[in-house]
Coordinates of N, CA and C in Angstrom, one line a residue:
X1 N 0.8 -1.2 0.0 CA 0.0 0.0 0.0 C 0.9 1.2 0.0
X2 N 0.4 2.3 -0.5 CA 1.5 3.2 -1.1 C 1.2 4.9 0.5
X3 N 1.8 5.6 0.4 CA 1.8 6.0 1.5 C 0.6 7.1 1.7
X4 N 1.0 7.2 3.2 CA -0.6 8.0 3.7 C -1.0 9.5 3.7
X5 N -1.9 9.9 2.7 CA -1.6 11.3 2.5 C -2.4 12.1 3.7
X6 N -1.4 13.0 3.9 CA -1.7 13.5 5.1 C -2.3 15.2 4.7
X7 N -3.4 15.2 4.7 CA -4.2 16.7 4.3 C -3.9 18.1 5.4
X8 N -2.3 18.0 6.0 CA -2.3 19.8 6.2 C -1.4 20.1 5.6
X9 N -0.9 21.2 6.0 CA 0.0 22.2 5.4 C 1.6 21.8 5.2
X10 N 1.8 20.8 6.5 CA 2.9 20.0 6.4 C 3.3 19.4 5.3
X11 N 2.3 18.9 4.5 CA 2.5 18.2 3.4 C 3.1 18.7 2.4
X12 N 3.6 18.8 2.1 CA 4.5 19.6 0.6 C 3.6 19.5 -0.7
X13 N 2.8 18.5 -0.5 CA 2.3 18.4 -2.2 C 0.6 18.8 -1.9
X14 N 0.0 18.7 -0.8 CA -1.2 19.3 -0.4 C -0.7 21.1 -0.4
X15 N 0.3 21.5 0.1 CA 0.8 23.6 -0.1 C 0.9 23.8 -1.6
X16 N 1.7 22.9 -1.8 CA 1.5 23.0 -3.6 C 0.0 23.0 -4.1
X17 N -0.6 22.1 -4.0 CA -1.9 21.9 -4.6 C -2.9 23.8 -4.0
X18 N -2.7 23.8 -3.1 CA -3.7 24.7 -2.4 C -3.2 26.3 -3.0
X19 N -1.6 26.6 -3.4 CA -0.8 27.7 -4.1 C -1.3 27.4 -5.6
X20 N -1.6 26.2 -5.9 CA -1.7 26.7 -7.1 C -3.2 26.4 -7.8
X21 N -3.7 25.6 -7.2 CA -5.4 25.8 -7.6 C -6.4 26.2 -7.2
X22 N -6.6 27.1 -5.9 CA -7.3 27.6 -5.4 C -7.1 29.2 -5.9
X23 N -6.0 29.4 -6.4 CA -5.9 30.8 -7.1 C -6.9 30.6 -8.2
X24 N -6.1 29.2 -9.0 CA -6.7 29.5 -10.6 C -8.5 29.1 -10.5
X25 N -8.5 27.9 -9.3 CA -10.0 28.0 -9.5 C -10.7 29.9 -9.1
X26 N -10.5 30.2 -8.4 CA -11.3 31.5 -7.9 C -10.4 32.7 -9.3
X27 N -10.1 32.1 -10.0 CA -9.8 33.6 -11.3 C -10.4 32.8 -12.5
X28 N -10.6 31.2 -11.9 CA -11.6 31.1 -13.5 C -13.0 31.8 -13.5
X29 N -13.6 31.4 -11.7 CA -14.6 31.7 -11.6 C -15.2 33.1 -12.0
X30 N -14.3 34.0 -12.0 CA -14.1 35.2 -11.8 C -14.5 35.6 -13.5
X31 N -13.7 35.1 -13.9 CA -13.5 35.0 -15.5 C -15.1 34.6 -15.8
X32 N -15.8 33.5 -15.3 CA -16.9 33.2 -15.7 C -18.2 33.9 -15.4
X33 N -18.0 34.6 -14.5 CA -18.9 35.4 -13.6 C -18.9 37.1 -14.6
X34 N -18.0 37.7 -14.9 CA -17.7 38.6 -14.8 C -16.9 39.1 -16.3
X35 N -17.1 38.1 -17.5 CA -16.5 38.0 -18.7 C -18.3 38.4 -19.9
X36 N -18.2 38.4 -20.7 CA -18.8 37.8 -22.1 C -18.9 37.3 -22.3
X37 N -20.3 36.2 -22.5 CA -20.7 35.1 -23.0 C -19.5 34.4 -23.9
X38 N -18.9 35.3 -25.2 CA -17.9 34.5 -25.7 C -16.4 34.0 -25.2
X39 N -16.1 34.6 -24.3 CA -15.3 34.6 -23.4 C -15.3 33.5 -22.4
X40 N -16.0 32.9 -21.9 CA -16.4 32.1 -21.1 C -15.5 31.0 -20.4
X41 N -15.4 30.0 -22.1 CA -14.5 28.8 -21.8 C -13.1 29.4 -21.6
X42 N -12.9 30.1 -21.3 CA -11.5 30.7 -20.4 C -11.6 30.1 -19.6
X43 N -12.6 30.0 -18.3 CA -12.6 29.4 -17.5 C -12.0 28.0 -17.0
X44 N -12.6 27.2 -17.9 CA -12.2 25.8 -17.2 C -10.9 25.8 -18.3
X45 N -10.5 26.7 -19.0 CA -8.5 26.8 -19.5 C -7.7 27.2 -18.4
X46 N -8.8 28.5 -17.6 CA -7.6 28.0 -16.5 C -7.4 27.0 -15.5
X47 N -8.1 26.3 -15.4 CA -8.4 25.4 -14.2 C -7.5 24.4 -14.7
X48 N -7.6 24.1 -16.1 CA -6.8 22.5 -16.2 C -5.4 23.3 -16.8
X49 N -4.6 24.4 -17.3 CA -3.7 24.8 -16.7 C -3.5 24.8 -15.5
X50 N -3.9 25.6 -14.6 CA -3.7 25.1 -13.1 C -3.2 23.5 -13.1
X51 N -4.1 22.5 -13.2 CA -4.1 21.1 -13.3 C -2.9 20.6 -13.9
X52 N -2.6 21.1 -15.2 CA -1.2 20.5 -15.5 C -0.2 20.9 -14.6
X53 N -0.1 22.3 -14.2 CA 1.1 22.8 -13.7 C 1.6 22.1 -12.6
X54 N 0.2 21.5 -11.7 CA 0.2 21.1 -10.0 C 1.0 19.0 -10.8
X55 N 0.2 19.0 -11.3 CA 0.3 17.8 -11.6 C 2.0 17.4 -12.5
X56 N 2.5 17.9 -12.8 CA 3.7 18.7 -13.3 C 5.0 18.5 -12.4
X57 N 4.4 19.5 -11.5 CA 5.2 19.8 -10.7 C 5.1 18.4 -9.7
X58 N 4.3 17.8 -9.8 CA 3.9 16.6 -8.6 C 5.3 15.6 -9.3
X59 N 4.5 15.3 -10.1 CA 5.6 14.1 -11.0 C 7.0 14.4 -11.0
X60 N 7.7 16.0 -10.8 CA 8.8 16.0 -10.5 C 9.5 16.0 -9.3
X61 N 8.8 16.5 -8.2 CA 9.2 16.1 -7.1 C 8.8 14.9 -6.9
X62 N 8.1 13.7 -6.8 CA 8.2 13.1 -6.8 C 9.4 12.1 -7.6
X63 N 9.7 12.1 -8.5 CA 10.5 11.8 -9.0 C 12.1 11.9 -8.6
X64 N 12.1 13.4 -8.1 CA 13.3 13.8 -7.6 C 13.9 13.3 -6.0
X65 N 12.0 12.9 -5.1 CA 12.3 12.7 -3.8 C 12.9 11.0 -4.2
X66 N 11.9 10.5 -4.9 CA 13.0 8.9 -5.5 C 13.8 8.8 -5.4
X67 N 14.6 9.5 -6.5 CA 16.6 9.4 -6.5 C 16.8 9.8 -5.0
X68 N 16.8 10.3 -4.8 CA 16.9 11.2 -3.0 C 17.2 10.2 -1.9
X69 N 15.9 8.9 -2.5 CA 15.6 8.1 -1.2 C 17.1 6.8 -2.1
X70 N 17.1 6.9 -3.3 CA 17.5 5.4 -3.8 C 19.1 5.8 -3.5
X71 N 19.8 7.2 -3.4 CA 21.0 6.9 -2.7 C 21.3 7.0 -1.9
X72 N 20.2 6.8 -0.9 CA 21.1 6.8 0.5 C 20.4 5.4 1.7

């Protein structure tokens, strides 16, 4: 079983998550709320930008804490 994710701030990859999509959700909404009908699907562009970037960034630290752990 793979390890136990722990939901506060301690977490490194929950502060990441919370820096970078809780911005982009609340400036999609913003965008959706407060845009032109044509304008619109901005919104969920920025959310899954957000989404790549967290997810992105996940795969590399993760990756990086690996090597980290495999030489020592």
């Amino acid at each position: 079983m793979g390890e136990r994710f722990e939901m506060s701030f301690r977490n490194i990859e929950f502060r990441a998550w919370c820096y970078i999509m809780l911005p982009c959700t609340i400036a999609a909404l913003l965008v959706v709320w407060y845009t032109d009908y044509r304008y619109q699907y901005f919104g969920p562009v920025i959310v899954l930008l957000g989404w790549v970037i967290y997810y992105g960034w996940r795969y590399v630290h993760r990756k990086k804490r690996k090597e980290e752990r495999s030489r020592s």
